[in-house]
């Protein structure tokens, strides 16, 4: 870990930085108890003194199932690396920052607000809170906060937002990529970002529709809907109302389709 941190800290004029952690998910089907023991032995030799909370985080996952341990340990390591490099000079030049298959903790999410040159951010916070939205980088133009893995409910982002107490984000966001549940629960937040022009939503059945949510419709220029292959095949072959058709009907409750230039 120290080697990676040192390499990143020594770089200059980096525009695009991506933290990718696909290996744990590739190994999840074959990762067993003996693999977990080997990984725990490796962890015991690493130096994590730069994070006083490591022991607490580690104690929370050390008795979990092997696959869960692998995924969570990967998240911890990436967050430790990120914490170490966020204060480095190289981060001041980054305009595009992406995290693939890794959940970012609250402390690192808060620190991202210091990245004044950041224009594009793809991130999956462990929990989306009022503080996360308020502390987004001021010059951010594109934000992608879709879930880590739509097929694994244990990995999906939690929402802990109170729209009534959320201060208006001080950003000029143009493009937003979200899952359907975020729109259903917090469309009032999207209404507080008048600069928003493009919205991309992952097609899914709502986990829980907030019947008290604000119903003023969002005006956009473009709307994109992300669908799985199974959903598309059902749409093409079904003689009854498909999931995609129902999904679009539900979107009409939240989005002003008359304002769209492209759907």
mmCIF file of C-alpha atoms in Angstrom:
data_model
loop_
_atom_site.group_PDB
_atom_site.id
_atom_site.type_symbol
_atom_site.label_atom_id
_atom_site.label_comp_id
_atom_site.label_asym_id
_atom_site.label_seq_id
_atom_site.Cartn_x
_atom_site.Cartn_y
_atom_site.Cartn_z
ATOM 1 C CA UNK A 1 0.000 0.000 0.000
ATOM 2 C CA UNK A 2 2.813 2.412 0.868
ATOM 3 C CA UNK A 3 4.379 1.792 -2.546
ATOM 4 C CA UNK A 4 1.170 2.751 -4.351
ATOM 5 C CA UNK A 5 0.778 5.878 -2.233
ATOM 6 C CA UNK A 6 4.376 6.932 -2.884
ATOM 7 C CA UNK A 7 3.997 6.465 -6.648
ATOM 8 C CA UNK A 8 0.804 8.536 -6.774
ATOM 9 C CA UNK A 9 2.290 11.280 -4.606
ATOM 10 C CA UNK A 10 5.276 11.557 -6.946
ATOM 11 C CA UNK A 11 3.243 12.100 -10.104
ATOM 12 C CA UNK A 12 2.651 15.505 -11.707
ATOM 13 C CA UNK A 13 -0.077 16.924 -13.945
ATOM 14 C CA UNK A 14 -2.431 13.942 -13.661
ATOM 15 C CA UNK A 15 -5.772 14.648 -15.342
ATOM 16 C CA UNK A 16 -7.565 11.291 -15.046
ATOM 17 C CA UNK A 17 -7.261 9.024 -12.015
ATOM 18 C CA UNK A 18 -9.188 5.773 -11.544
ATOM 19 C CA UNK A 19 -9.251 3.470 -8.543
ATOM 20 C CA UNK A 20 -10.393 0.054 -9.747
ATOM 21 C CA UNK A 21 -11.088 -2.935 -7.510
ATOM 22 C CA UNK A 22 -12.583 -5.609 -9.755
ATOM 23 C CA UNK A 23 -10.367 -8.459 -8.538
ATOM 24 C CA UNK A 24 -12.420 -9.232 -5.392
ATOM 25 C CA UNK A 25 -15.586 -9.657 -7.454
ATOM 26 C CA UNK A 26 -13.781 -11.818 -9.996
ATOM 27 C CA UNK A 27 -12.562 -14.042 -7.149
ATOM 28 C CA UNK A 28 -15.801 -14.073 -5.147
ATOM 29 C CA UNK A 29 -17.003 -17.468 -6.466
ATOM 30 C CA UNK A 30 -13.808 -19.315 -5.519
ATOM 31 C CA UNK A 31 -12.676 -17.370 -2.431
ATOM 32 C CA UNK A 32 -12.863 -19.728 0.547
ATOM 33 C CA UNK A 33 -11.880 -19.865 4.200
ATOM 34 C CA UNK A 34 -8.238 -20.740 3.507
ATOM 35 C CA UNK A 35 -7.984 -17.776 1.116
ATOM 36 C CA UNK A 36 -9.362 -15.555 3.874
ATOM 37 C CA UNK A 37 -6.731 -16.808 6.333
ATOM 38 C CA UNK A 38 -3.963 -16.072 3.831
ATOM 39 C CA UNK A 39 -5.287 -12.555 3.268
ATOM 40 C CA UNK A 40 -5.512 -11.939 7.009
ATOM 41 C CA UNK A 41 -1.860 -12.954 7.359
ATOM 42 C CA UNK A 42 -0.892 -10.463 4.647
ATOM 43 C CA UNK A 43 -2.916 -7.724 6.338
ATOM 44 C CA UNK A 44 -1.115 -8.375 9.627
ATOM 45 C CA UNK A 45 2.221 -7.497 7.984
ATOM 46 C CA UNK A 46 1.049 -4.187 6.504
ATOM 47 C CA UNK A 47 1.580 -0.810 8.148
ATOM 48 C CA UNK A 48 -1.722 0.998 8.688
ATOM 49 C CA UNK A 49 -0.539 3.463 11.334
ATOM 50 C CA UNK A 50 -1.658 6.396 9.164
ATOM 51 C CA UNK A 51 -5.263 5.487 9.916
ATOM 52 C CA UNK A 52 -6.155 5.251 13.629
ATOM 53 C CA UNK A 53 -9.570 3.818 12.709
ATOM 54 C CA UNK A 54 -8.170 0.809 10.866
ATOM 55 C CA UNK A 55 -8.341 -1.565 13.833
ATOM 56 C CA UNK A 56 -11.997 -0.677 14.376
ATOM 57 C CA UNK A 57 -12.857 -1.213 10.711
ATOM 58 C CA UNK A 58 -10.902 -4.449 10.602
ATOM 59 C CA UNK A 59 -12.547 -5.818 13.754
ATOM 60 C CA UNK A 60 -15.971 -5.250 12.194
ATOM 61 C CA UNK A 61 -15.233 -7.510 9.219
ATOM 62 C CA UNK A 62 -12.718 -10.122 10.428
ATOM 63 C CA UNK A 63 -15.437 -12.609 11.467
ATOM 64 C CA UNK A 64 -17.561 -12.231 8.341
ATOM 65 C CA UNK A 65 -17.946 -14.756 5.531
ATOM 66 C CA UNK A 66 -14.855 -15.055 3.284
ATOM 67 C CA UNK A 67 -16.400 -13.273 0.289
ATOM 68 C CA UNK A 68 -17.727 -10.416 2.427
ATOM 69 C CA UNK A 69 -14.326 -10.105 4.096
ATOM 70 C CA UNK A 70 -12.603 -9.932 0.703
ATOM 71 C CA UNK A 71 -14.923 -7.204 -0.585
ATOM 72 C CA UNK A 72 -14.807 -5.127 2.592
ATOM 73 C CA UNK A 73 -11.033 -5.469 2.966
ATOM 74 C CA UNK A 74 -10.640 -4.225 -0.591
ATOM 75 C CA UNK A 75 -12.783 -1.195 0.245
ATOM 76 C CA UNK A 76 -10.720 -0.458 3.357
ATOM 77 C CA UNK A 77 -7.397 -0.594 1.502
ATOM 78 C CA UNK A 78 -8.566 1.641 -1.346
ATOM 79 C CA UNK A 79 -9.927 4.166 1.151
ATOM 80 C CA UNK A 80 -6.613 4.182 3.025
ATOM 81 C CA UNK A 81 -4.733 4.876 -0.205
ATOM 82 C CA UNK A 82 -7.179 7.604 -1.173
ATOM 83 C CA UNK A 83 -6.917 9.258 2.240
ATOM 84 C CA UNK A 84 -3.130 9.345 1.918
ATOM 85 C CA UNK A 85 -3.070 10.929 -1.551
ATOM 86 C CA UNK A 86 -5.960 13.407 -1.304
ATOM 87 C CA UNK A 87 -3.725 15.940 0.407
ATOM 88 C CA UNK A 88 -0.941 15.544 -2.169
ATOM 89 C CA UNK A 89 -0.241 18.204 -4.790
ATOM 90 C CA UNK A 90 -0.973 15.814 -7.658
ATOM 91 C CA UNK A 91 -4.687 15.814 -6.786
ATOM 92 C CA UNK A 92 -4.948 19.529 -7.595
ATOM 93 C CA UNK A 93 -4.580 18.753 -11.311
ATOM 94 C CA UNK A 94 -7.088 15.887 -11.486
ATOM 95 C CA UNK A 95 -10.181 16.782 -13.528
ATOM 96 C CA UNK A 96 -11.650 13.263 -13.812
ATOM 97 C CA UNK A 97 -11.789 10.894 -10.830
ATOM 98 C CA UNK A 98 -13.391 7.447 -10.969
ATOM 99 C CA UNK A 99 -13.911 4.636 -8.490
ATOM 100 C CA UNK A 100 -14.843 1.250 -9.958
ATOM 101 C CA UNK A 101 -16.277 -1.489 -7.726
ATOM 102 C CA UNK A 102 -15.292 0.175 -4.473
ATOM 103 C CA UNK A 103 -17.289 2.030 -1.811
ATOM 104 C CA UNK A 104 -15.847 5.325 -0.543
ATOM 105 C CA UNK A 105 -16.209 6.211 3.139
ATOM 106 C CA UNK A 106 -17.662 9.428 4.543
ATOM 107 C CA UNK A 107 -14.327 11.029 5.490
ATOM 108 C CA UNK A 108 -12.911 10.683 1.981
ATOM 109 C CA UNK A 109 -16.165 11.868 0.409
ATOM 110 C CA UNK A 110 -15.954 15.025 2.499
ATOM 111 C CA UNK A 111 -12.346 15.642 1.442
ATOM 112 C CA UNK A 112 -13.243 15.451 -2.255
ATOM 113 C CA UNK A 113 -14.737 18.924 -1.960
ATOM 114 C CA UNK A 114 -11.200 20.349 -1.892
ATOM 115 C CA UNK A 115 -10.517 19.233 -5.482
ATOM 116 C CA UNK A 116 -11.175 22.554 -7.200
ATOM 117 C CA UNK A 117 -10.307 21.323 -10.710
ATOM 118 C CA UNK A 118 -12.480 18.208 -10.591
ATOM 119 C CA UNK A 119 -15.060 18.180 -13.403
ATOM 120 C CA UNK A 120 -16.083 14.505 -13.591
ATOM 121 C CA UNK A 121 -16.654 12.235 -10.592
ATOM 122 C CA UNK A 122 -17.779 8.616 -10.633
ATOM 123 C CA UNK A 123 -18.214 7.433 -7.074
ATOM 124 C CA UNK A 124 -20.210 5.057 -4.921
ATOM 125 C CA UNK A 125 -20.328 6.374 -1.366
ATOM 126 C CA UNK A 126 -21.128 3.832 1.330
ATOM 127 C CA UNK A 127 -23.849 6.214 2.450
ATOM 128 C CA UNK A 128 -25.209 9.263 0.620
ATOM 129 C CA UNK A 129 -25.932 11.961 3.192
ATOM 130 C CA UNK A 130 -26.783 15.662 3.203
ATOM 131 C CA UNK A 131 -23.124 16.369 3.927
ATOM 132 C CA UNK A 132 -21.953 14.395 0.880
ATOM 133 C CA UNK A 133 -24.169 16.403 -1.471
ATOM 134 C CA UNK A 134 -23.312 19.746 0.111
ATOM 135 C CA UNK A 135 -19.544 19.125 -0.027
ATOM 136 C CA UNK A 136 -19.297 18.207 -3.701
ATOM 137 C CA UNK A 137 -16.533 20.065 -5.609
ATOM 138 C CA UNK A 138 -17.790 23.456 -6.810
ATOM 139 C CA UNK A 139 -16.684 23.021 -10.429
ATOM 140 C CA UNK A 140 -18.116 19.531 -10.856
ATOM 141 C CA UNK A 141 -20.011 19.062 -14.138
ATOM 142 C CA UNK A 142 -20.738 15.304 -14.183
ATOM 143 C CA UNK A 143 -21.576 13.142 -11.178
ATOM 144 C CA UNK A 144 -22.203 9.390 -11.311
ATOM 145 C CA UNK A 145 -23.459 7.882 -8.032
ATOM 146 C CA UNK A 146 -24.953 4.620 -9.254
ATOM 147 C CA UNK A 147 -24.702 1.492 -7.158
ATOM 148 C CA UNK A 148 -21.674 -0.745 -6.925
ATOM 149 C CA UNK A 149 -23.567 -3.830 -8.005
ATOM 150 C CA UNK A 150 -27.247 -3.827 -8.931
ATOM 151 C CA UNK A 151 -27.405 -7.599 -8.382
ATOM 152 C CA UNK A 152 -26.062 -7.567 -4.816
ATOM 153 C CA UNK A 153 -28.289 -5.720 -2.367
ATOM 154 C CA UNK A 154 -25.560 -5.894 0.308
ATOM 155 C CA UNK A 155 -23.331 -3.650 -1.795
ATOM 156 C CA UNK A 156 -25.855 -0.988 -2.706
ATOM 157 C CA UNK A 157 -25.511 2.566 -1.462
ATOM 158 C CA UNK A 158 -27.643 3.599 1.494
ATOM 159 C CA UNK A 159 -29.514 6.916 1.442
ATOM 160 C CA UNK A 160 -29.596 8.939 4.658
ATOM 161 C CA UNK A 161 -30.830 12.292 3.382
ATOM 162 C CA UNK A 162 -33.327 14.752 4.795
ATOM 163 C CA UNK A 163 -34.328 16.921 1.814
ATOM 164 C CA UNK A 164 -36.075 19.449 4.063
ATOM 165 C CA UNK A 165 -32.804 20.337 5.810
ATOM 166 C CA UNK A 166 -30.484 20.141 2.809
ATOM 167 C CA UNK A 167 -28.794 23.409 1.925
ATOM 168 C CA UNK A 168 -28.750 24.102 -1.797
ATOM 169 C CA UNK A 169 -25.588 22.516 -3.265
ATOM 170 C CA UNK A 170 -23.154 25.204 -4.407
ATOM 171 C CA UNK A 171 -22.458 23.475 -7.733
ATOM 172 C CA UNK A 172 -23.200 23.898 -11.430
ATOM 173 C CA UNK A 173 -23.787 20.244 -12.201
ATOM 174 C CA UNK A 174 -24.765 19.514 -15.815
ATOM 175 C CA UNK A 175 -24.958 15.698 -15.924
ATOM 176 C CA UNK A 176 -26.142 13.305 -13.210
ATOM 177 C CA UNK A 177 -26.194 9.488 -13.248
ATOM 178 C CA UNK A 178 -28.337 7.872 -10.532
ATOM 179 C CA UNK A 179 -30.379 4.801 -9.694
ATOM 180 C CA UNK A 180 -34.163 4.953 -9.730
ATOM 181 C CA UNK A 181 -34.527 4.862 -5.967
ATOM 182 C CA UNK A 182 -32.634 8.133 -5.580
ATOM 183 C CA UNK A 183 -35.055 9.853 -7.964
ATOM 184 C CA UNK A 184 -38.114 8.405 -6.238
ATOM 185 C CA UNK A 185 -36.958 9.463 -2.779
ATOM 186 C CA UNK A 186 -35.143 12.732 -3.391
ATOM 187 C CA UNK A 187 -36.410 14.397 -6.549
ATOM 188 C CA UNK A 188 -36.631 17.654 -4.554
ATOM 189 C CA UNK A 189 -32.824 17.630 -4.412
ATOM 190 C CA UNK A 190 -32.624 17.480 -8.203
ATOM 191 C CA UNK A 191 -35.028 20.416 -8.362
ATOM 192 C CA UNK A 192 -32.520 22.421 -6.294
ATOM 193 C CA UNK A 193 -29.898 22.107 -9.078
ATOM 194 C CA UNK A 194 -31.205 24.377 -11.872
ATOM 195 C CA UNK A 195 -28.062 23.873 -13.960
ATOM 196 C CA UNK A 196 -28.870 20.167 -14.464
ATOM 197 C CA UNK A 197 -29.344 19.356 -18.161
ATOM 198 C CA UNK A 198 -28.835 15.603 -18.558
ATOM 199 C CA UNK A 199 -30.074 12.753 -16.371
ATOM 200 C CA UNK A 200 -29.229 9.053 -16.756
ATOM 201 C CA UNK A 201 -31.222 6.568 -14.682
ATOM 202 C CA UNK A 202 -30.811 2.837 -14.189
ATOM 203 C CA UNK A 203 -34.075 1.048 -14.939
ATOM 204 C CA UNK A 204 -35.309 -0.846 -11.886
ATOM 205 C CA UNK A 205 -38.345 -1.425 -9.768
ATOM 206 C CA UNK A 206 -38.388 0.965 -6.795
ATOM 207 C CA UNK A 207 -37.337 -0.531 -3.496
ATOM 208 C CA UNK A 208 -39.585 1.831 -1.609
ATOM 209 C CA UNK A 209 -41.534 4.730 -3.106
ATOM 210 C CA UNK A 210 -41.792 7.815 -0.913
ATOM 211 C CA UNK A 211 -45.420 8.848 -1.317
ATOM 212 C CA UNK A 212 -44.714 12.150 0.462
ATOM 213 C CA UNK A 213 -41.963 13.176 -1.957
ATOM 214 C CA UNK A 214 -42.257 16.499 -3.749
ATOM 215 C CA UNK A 215 -44.044 16.144 -7.062
ATOM 216 C CA UNK A 216 -42.815 19.248 -8.901
ATOM 217 C CA UNK A 217 -41.382 17.957 -12.156
ATOM 218 C CA UNK A 218 -37.736 18.244 -13.134
ATOM 219 C CA UNK A 219 -36.980 20.035 -16.402
ATOM 220 C CA UNK A 220 -34.160 18.532 -18.458
ATOM 221 C CA UNK A 221 -32.735 18.634 -21.942
ATOM 222 C CA UNK A 222 -31.862 14.937 -22.191
ATOM 223 C CA UNK A 223 -32.924 11.752 -20.403
ATOM 224 C CA UNK A 224 -31.151 8.394 -20.763
ATOM 225 C CA UNK A 225 -32.413 5.106 -19.326
ATOM 226 C CA UNK A 226 -29.955 2.281 -18.623
ATOM 227 C CA UNK A 227 -31.483 -1.183 -19.053
ATOM 228 C CA UNK A 228 -30.170 -4.718 -18.656
ATOM 229 C CA UNK A 229 -30.181 -7.179 -21.561
ATOM 230 C CA UNK A 230 -33.000 -9.121 -19.885
ATOM 231 C CA UNK A 231 -35.126 -5.994 -19.576
ATOM 232 C CA UNK A 232 -34.575 -5.134 -23.232
ATOM 233 C CA UNK A 233 -35.452 -8.667 -24.367
ATOM 234 C CA UNK A 234 -38.621 -8.606 -22.284
ATOM 235 C CA UNK A 235 -39.576 -5.263 -23.822
ATOM 236 C CA UNK A 236 -39.122 -6.685 -27.328
ATOM 237 C CA UNK A 237 -40.965 -9.967 -26.773
ATOM 238 C CA UNK A 238 -43.597 -9.314 -24.120
ATOM 239 C CA UNK A 239 -47.214 -9.085 -25.212
ATOM 240 C CA UNK A 240 -48.151 -7.453 -21.936
ATOM 241 C CA UNK A 241 -46.881 -4.283 -20.296
ATOM 242 C CA UNK A 242 -43.121 -4.640 -19.831
ATOM 243 C CA UNK A 243 -40.973 -3.511 -16.913
ATOM 244 C CA UNK A 244 -39.415 -0.776 -19.061
ATOM 245 C CA UNK A 245 -42.845 0.540 -20.063
ATOM 246 C CA UNK A 246 -43.952 0.721 -16.418
ATOM 247 C CA UNK A 247 -40.670 2.356 -15.468
ATOM 248 C CA UNK A 248 -41.084 5.125 -18.043
ATOM 249 C CA UNK A 249 -44.623 5.742 -16.826
ATOM 250 C CA UNK A 250 -43.339 6.179 -13.267
ATOM 251 C CA UNK A 251 -40.655 8.609 -14.474
ATOM 252 C CA UNK A 252 -43.383 10.814 -15.903
ATOM 253 C CA UNK A 253 -44.440 11.587 -12.327
ATOM 254 C CA UNK A 254 -41.072 13.206 -11.646
ATOM 255 C CA UNK A 255 -39.761 14.486 -14.989
ATOM 256 C CA UNK A 256 -41.303 17.011 -17.371
ATOM 257 C CA UNK A 257 -41.147 15.078 -20.631
ATOM 258 C CA UNK A 258 -42.243 18.144 -22.623
ATOM 259 C CA UNK A 259 -38.919 19.844 -21.835
ATOM 260 C CA UNK A 260 -36.815 17.007 -23.264
ATOM 261 C CA UNK A 261 -34.845 17.458 -26.444
ATOM 262 C CA UNK A 262 -33.795 13.796 -26.405
ATOM 263 C CA UNK A 263 -35.110 10.627 -24.736
#
